[in-house]
PDB file of C-alpha atoms and ligand atoms in Angstrom:
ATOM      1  CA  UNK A   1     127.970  91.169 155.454  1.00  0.00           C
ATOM      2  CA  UNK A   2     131.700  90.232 156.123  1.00  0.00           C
ATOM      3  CA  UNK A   3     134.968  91.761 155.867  1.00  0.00           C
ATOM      4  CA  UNK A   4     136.193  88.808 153.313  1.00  0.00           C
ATOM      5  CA  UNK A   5     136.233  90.104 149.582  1.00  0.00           C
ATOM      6  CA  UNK A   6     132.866  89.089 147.901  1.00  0.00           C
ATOM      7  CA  UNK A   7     132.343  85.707 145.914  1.00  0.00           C
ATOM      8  CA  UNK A   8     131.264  87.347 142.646  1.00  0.00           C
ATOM      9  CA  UNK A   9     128.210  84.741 141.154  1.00  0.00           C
ATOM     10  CA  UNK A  10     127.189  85.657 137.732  1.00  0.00           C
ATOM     11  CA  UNK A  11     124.214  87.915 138.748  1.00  0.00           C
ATOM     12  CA  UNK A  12     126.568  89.868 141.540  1.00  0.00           C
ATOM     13  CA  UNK A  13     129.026  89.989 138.343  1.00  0.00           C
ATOM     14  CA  UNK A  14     126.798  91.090 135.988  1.00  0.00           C
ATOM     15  CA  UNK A  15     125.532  93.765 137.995  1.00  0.00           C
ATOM     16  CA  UNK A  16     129.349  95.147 138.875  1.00  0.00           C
ATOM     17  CA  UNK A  17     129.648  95.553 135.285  1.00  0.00           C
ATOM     18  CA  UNK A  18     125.724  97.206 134.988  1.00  0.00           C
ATOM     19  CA  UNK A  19     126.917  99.652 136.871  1.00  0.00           C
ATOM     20  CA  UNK A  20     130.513 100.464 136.445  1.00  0.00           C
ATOM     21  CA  UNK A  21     131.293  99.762 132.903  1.00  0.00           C
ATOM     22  CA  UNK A  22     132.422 101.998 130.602  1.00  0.00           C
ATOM     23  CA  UNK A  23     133.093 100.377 127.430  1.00  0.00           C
ATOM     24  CA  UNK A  24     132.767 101.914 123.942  1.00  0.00           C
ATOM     25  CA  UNK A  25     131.412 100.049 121.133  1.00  0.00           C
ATOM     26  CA  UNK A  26     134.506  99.602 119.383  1.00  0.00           C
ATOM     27  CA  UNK A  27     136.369  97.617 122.574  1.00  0.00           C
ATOM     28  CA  UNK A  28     133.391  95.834 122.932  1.00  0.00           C
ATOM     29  CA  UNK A  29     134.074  94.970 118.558  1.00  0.00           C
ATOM     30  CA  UNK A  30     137.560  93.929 119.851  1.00  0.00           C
ATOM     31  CA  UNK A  31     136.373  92.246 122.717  1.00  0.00           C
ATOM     32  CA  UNK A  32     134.141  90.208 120.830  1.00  0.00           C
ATOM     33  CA  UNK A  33     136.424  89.360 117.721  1.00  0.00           C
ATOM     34  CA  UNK A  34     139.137  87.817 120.336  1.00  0.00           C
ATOM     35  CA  UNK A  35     136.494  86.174 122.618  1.00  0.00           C
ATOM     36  CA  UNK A  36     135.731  83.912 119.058  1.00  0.00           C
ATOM     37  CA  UNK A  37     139.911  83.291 119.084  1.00  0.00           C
ATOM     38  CA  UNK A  38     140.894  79.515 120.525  1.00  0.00           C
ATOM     39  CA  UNK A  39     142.695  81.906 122.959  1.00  0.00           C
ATOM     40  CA  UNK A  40     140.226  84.189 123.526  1.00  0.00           C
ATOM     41  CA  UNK A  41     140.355  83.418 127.654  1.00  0.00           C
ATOM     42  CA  UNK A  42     143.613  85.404 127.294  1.00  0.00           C
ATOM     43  CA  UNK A  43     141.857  88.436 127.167  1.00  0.00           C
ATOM     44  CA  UNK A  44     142.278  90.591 130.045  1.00  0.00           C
ATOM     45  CA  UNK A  45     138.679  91.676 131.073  1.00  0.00           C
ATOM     46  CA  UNK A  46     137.007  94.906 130.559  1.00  0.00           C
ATOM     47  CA  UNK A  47     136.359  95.772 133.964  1.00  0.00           C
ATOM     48  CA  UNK A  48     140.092  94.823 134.774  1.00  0.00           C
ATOM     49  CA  UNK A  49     141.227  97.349 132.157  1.00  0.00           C
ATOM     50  CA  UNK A  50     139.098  99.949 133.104  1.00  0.00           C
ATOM     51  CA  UNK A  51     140.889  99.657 136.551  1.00  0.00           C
ATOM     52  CA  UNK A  52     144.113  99.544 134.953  1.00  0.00           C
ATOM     53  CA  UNK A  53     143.645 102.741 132.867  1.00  0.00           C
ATOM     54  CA  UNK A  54     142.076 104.469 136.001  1.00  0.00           C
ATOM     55  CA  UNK A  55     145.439 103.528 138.238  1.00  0.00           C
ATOM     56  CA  UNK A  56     147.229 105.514 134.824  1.00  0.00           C
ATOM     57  CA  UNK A  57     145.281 108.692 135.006  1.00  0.00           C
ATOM     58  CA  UNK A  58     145.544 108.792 139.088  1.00  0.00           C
ATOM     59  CA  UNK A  59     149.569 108.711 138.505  1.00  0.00           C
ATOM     60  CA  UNK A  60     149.463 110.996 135.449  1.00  0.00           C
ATOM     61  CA  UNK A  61     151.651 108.449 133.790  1.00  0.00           C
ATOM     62  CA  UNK A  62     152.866 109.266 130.939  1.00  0.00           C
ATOM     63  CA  UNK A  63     155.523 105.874 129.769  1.00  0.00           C
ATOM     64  CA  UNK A  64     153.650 102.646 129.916  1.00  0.00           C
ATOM     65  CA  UNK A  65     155.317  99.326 129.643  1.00  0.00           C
ATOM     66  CA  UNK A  66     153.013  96.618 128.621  1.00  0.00           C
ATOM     67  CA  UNK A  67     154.536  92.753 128.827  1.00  0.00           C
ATOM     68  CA  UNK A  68     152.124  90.579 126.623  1.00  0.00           C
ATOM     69  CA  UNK A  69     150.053  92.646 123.935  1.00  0.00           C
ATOM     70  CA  UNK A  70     147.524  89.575 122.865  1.00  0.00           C
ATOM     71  CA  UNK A  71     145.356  91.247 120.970  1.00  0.00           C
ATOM     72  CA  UNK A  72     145.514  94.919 122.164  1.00  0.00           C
ATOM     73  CA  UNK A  73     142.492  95.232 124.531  1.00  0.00           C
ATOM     74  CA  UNK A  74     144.477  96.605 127.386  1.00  0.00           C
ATOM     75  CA  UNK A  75     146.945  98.637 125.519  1.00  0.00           C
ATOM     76  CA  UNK A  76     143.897 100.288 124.054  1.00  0.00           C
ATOM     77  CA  UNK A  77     142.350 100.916 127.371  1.00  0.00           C
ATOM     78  CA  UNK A  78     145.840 102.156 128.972  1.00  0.00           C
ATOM     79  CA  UNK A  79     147.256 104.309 125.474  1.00  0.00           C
ATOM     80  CA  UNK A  80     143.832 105.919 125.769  1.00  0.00           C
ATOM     81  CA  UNK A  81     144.354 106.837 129.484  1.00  0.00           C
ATOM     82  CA  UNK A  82     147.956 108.693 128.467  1.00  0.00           C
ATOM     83  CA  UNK A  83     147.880 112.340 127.554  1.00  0.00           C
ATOM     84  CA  UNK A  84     148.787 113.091 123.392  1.00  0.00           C
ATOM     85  CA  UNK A  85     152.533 112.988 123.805  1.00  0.00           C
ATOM     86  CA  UNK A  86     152.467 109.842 126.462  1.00  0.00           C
ATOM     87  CA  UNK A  87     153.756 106.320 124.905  1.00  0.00           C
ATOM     88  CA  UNK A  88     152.742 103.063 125.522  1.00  0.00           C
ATOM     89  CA  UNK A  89     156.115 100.170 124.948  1.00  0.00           C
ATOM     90  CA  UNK A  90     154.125  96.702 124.330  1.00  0.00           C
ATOM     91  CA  UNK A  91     155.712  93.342 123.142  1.00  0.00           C
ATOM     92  CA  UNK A  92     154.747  90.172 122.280  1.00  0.00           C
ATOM     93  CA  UNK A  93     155.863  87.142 119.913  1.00  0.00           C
ATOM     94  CA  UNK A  94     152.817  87.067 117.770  1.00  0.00           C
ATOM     95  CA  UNK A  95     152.423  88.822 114.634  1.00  0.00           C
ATOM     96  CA  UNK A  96     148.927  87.154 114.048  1.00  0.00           C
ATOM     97  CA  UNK A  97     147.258  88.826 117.404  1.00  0.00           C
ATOM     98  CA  UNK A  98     149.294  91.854 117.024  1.00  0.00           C
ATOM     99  CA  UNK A  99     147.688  92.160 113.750  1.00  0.00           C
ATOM    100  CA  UNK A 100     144.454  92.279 115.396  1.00  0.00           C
ATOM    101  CA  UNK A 101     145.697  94.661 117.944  1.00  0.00           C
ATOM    102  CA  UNK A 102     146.923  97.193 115.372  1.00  0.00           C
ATOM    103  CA  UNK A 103     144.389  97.217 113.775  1.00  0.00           C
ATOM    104  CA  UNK A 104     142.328  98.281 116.684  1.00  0.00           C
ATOM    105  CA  UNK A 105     144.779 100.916 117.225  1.00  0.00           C
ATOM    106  CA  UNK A 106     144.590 102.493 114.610  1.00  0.00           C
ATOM    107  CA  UNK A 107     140.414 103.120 114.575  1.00  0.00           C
ATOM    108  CA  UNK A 108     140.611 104.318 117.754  1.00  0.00           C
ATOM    109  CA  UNK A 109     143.507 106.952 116.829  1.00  0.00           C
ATOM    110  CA  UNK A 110     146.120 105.848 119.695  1.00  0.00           C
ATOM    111  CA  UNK A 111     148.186 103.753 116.953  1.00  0.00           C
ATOM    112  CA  UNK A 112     150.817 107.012 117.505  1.00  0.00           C
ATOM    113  CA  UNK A 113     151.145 106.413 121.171  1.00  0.00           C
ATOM    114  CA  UNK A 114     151.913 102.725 120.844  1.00  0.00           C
ATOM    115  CA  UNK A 115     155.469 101.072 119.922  1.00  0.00           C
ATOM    116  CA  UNK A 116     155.055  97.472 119.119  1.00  0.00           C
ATOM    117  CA  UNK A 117     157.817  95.050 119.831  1.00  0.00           C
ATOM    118  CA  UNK A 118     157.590  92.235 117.972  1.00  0.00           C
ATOM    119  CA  UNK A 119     160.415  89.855 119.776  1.00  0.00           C
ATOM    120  CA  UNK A 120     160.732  87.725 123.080  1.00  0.00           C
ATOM    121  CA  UNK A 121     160.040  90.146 125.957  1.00  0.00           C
ATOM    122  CA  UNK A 122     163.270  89.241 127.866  1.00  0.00           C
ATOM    123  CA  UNK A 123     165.355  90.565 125.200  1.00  0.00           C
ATOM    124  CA  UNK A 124     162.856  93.484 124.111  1.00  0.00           C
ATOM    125  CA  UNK A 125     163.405  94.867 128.395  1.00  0.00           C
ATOM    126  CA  UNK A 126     166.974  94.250 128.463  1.00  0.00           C
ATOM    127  CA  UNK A 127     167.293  96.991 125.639  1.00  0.00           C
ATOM    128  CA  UNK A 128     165.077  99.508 127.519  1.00  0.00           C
ATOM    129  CA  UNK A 129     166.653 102.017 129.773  1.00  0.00           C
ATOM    130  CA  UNK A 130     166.810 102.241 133.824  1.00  0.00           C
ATOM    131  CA  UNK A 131     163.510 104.050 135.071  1.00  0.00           C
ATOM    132  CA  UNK A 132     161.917 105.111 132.177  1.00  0.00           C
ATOM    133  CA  UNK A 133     158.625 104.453 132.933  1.00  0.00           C
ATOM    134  CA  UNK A 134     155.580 104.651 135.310  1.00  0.00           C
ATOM    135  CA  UNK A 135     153.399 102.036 134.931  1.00  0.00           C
ATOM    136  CA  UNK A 136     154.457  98.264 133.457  1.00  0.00           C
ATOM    137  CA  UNK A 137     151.911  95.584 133.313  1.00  0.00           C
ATOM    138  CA  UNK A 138     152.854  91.761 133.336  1.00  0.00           C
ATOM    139  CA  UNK A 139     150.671  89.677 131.263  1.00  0.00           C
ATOM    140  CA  UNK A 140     152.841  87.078 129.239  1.00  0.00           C
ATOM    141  CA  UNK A 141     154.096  83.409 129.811  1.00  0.00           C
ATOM    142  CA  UNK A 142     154.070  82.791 133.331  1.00  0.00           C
ATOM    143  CA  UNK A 143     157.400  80.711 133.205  1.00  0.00           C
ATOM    144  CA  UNK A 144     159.158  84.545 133.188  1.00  0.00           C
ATOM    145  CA  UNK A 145     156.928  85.890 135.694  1.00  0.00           C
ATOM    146  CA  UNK A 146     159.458  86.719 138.170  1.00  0.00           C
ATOM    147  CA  UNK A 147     161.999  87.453 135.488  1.00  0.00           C
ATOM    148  CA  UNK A 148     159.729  90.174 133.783  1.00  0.00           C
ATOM    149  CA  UNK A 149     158.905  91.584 137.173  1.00  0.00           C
ATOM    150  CA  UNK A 150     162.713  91.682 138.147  1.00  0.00           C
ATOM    151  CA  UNK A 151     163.140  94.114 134.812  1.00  0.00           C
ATOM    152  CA  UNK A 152     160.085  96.302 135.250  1.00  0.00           C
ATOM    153  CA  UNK A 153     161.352  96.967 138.905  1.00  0.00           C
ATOM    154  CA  UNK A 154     164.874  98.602 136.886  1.00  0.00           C
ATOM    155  CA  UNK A 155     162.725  99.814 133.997  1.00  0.00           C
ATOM    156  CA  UNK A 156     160.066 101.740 136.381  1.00  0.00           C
ATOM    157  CA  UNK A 157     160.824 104.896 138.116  1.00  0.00           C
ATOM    158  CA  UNK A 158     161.259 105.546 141.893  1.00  0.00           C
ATOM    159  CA  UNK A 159     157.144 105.838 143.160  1.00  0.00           C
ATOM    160  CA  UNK A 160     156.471 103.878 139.616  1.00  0.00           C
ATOM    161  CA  UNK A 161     153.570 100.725 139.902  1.00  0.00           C
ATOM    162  CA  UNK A 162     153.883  97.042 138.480  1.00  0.00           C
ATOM    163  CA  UNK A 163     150.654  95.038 137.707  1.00  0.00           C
ATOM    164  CA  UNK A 164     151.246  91.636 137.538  1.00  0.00           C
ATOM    165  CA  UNK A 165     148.588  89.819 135.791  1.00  0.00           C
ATOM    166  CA  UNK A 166     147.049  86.037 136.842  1.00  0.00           C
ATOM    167  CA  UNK A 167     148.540  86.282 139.782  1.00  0.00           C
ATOM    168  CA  UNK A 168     145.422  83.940 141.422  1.00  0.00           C
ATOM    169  CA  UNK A 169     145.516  81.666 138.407  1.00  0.00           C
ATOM    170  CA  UNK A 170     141.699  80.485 138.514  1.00  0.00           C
ATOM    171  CA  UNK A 171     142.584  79.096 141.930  1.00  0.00           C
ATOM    172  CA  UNK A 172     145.095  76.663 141.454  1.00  0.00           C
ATOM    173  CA  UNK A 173     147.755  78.236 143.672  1.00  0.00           C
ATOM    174  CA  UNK A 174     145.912  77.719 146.295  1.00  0.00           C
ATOM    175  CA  UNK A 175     145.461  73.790 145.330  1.00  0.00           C
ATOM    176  CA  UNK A 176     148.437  72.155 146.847  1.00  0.00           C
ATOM    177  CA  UNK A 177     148.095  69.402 144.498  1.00  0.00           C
ATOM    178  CA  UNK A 178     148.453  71.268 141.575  1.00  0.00           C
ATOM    179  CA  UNK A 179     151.953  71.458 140.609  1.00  0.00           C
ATOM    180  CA  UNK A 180     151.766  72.209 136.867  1.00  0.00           C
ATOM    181  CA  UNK A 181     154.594  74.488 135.668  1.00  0.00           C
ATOM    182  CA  UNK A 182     153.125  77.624 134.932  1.00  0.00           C
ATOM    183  CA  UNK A 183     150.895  76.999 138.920  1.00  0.00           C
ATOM    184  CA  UNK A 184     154.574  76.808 140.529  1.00  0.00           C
ATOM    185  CA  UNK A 185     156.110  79.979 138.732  1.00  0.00           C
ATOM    186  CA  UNK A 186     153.162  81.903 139.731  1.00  0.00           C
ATOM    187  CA  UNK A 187     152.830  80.836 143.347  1.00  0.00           C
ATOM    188  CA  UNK A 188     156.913  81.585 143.347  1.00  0.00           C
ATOM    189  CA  UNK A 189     156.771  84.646 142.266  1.00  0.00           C
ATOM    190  CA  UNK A 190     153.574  85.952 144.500  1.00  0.00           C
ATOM    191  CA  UNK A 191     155.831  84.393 147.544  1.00  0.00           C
ATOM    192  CA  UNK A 192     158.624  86.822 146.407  1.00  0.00           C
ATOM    193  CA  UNK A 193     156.521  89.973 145.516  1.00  0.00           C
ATOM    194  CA  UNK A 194     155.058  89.649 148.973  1.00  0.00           C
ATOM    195  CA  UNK A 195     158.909  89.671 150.748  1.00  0.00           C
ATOM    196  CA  UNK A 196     160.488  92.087 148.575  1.00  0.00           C
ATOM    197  CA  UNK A 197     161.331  94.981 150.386  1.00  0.00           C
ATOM    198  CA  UNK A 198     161.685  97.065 147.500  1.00  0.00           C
ATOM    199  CA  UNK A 199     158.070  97.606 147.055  1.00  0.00           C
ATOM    200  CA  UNK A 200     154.888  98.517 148.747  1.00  0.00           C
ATOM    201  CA  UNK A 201     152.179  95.969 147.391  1.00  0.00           C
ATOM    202  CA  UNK A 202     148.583  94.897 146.894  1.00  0.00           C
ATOM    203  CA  UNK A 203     147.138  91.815 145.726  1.00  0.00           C
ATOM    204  CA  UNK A 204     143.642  92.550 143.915  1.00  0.00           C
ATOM    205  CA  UNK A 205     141.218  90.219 143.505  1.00  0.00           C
ATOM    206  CA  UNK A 206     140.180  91.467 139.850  1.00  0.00           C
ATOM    207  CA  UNK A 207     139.912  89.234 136.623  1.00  0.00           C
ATOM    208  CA  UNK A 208     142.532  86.595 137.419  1.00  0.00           C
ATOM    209  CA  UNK A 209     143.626  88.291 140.516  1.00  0.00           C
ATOM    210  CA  UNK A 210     145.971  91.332 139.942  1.00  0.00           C
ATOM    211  CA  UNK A 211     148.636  92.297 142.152  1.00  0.00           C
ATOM    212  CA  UNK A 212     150.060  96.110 142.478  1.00  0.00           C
ATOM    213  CA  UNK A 213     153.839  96.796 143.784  1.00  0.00           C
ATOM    214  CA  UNK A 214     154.753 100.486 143.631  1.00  0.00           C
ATOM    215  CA  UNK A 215     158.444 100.662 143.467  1.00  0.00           C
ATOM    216  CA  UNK A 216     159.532 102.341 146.685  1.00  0.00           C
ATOM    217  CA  UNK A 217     161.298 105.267 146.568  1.00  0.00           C
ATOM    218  CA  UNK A 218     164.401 104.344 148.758  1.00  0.00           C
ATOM    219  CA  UNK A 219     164.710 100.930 148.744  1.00  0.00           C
ATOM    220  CA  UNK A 220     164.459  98.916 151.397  1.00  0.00           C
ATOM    221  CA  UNK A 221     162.680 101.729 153.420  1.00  0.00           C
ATOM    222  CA  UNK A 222     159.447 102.255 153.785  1.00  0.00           C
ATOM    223  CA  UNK A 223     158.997 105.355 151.626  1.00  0.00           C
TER     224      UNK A 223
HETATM  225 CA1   CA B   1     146.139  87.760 131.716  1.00  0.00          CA
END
């Protein structure tokens, strides 16, 4: 026993997911279909969304902003956490996954709750308005990470939580030798998250690693 967080092996893993998993048979069909995609490692995982759509129902949120659609697992998860009249904002560049996602959407009767943007993200948040919603979740090209994350702090309200996706990257921001683009904009952006003095914050180690920065009230305080 230690206080460190647990290396997960595959029989530890399995087991979390024996025992906490709460997956319906039709994101499982969705699960599966994108798993057999080139990009199917994209996918957020189950237990990661499960999370994510617990954190919704804790805040009562009821506006979700979703940065990177793929192929709808965790917009399903989260538009399924919001009450009837709550909406889920997603965007994404690709019609092809999309097309998967609606689909998805649609059988499981949330396809009303969900407004699909179909354009680059940056120009998709600078339309939205100032505090709108409650939740956002950053899951698209990492090269924008600290871009998108500078929007959803405007675009969430006062008390509102960001969930910035990959934020571990499989380990290689903790590999000083890997410099690859993508490696540098995410270790850039965790190095700012963790200053920013607008936001409370938690870095998860879920999926890729997952980190959580409620927006604080008064910024700059600790409120
Ligand atoms: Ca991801």
């Amino acid at each position: 026993m230690g206080k460190r967080t647990l290396e997960l092996n595959d029989t530890l893993y399995q087991y979390l997911l024996d025992v906490s998993l709460r997956e319906d048979a039709l994101q499982k069909a969705l699960r599966e279909e994108t798993d057999r995609l080139e990009m199917g490692v994209m996918q957020v995982s189950a237990d990661q969304a499960q999370f994510m759509a617990l954190l919704i129902r804790l805040m009562g949120a009821r506006r979700v902003l979703e940065i990177g659609a793929f192929t709808g697992y965790s917009a399903l998860a989260m538009a399924r956490a919001l009450p009837e009249e709550g909406r889920l904002v997603t965007c994404d560049v690709s019609a092809e996954w999309t097309g998967i996602a609606r689909r998805y959407w649609r059988e499981a009767g949330v396809d009303g709750r969900i407004e699909l943007r179909l354009a680059p993200a940056l120009e998709t948040l600078e339309g939205l308005a100032d505090g709108g919603f409650d939740f956002a979740f950053i899951d698209a090209d990492k090269a924008n990470q600290q871009a998108y994350y500078e929007h959803c702090l405007r675009l969430v309200r006062p008390g509102g939580l960001i969930a910035i996706d990959n934020v571990l990257w499989s380990g290689a921001v903790a590999d000083p030798d890997n410099q690859a683009d993508d490696t540098r904009a995410i270790r850039a952006c965790n190095a700012f998250v963790h200053q920013d003095p607008r936001v409370d914050m938690s870095l998860v180690p879920i999926g890729d690693g997952l980190t959580l920065a409620r927006k604080r009230v008064n910024a700059g305080s600790t409120s």
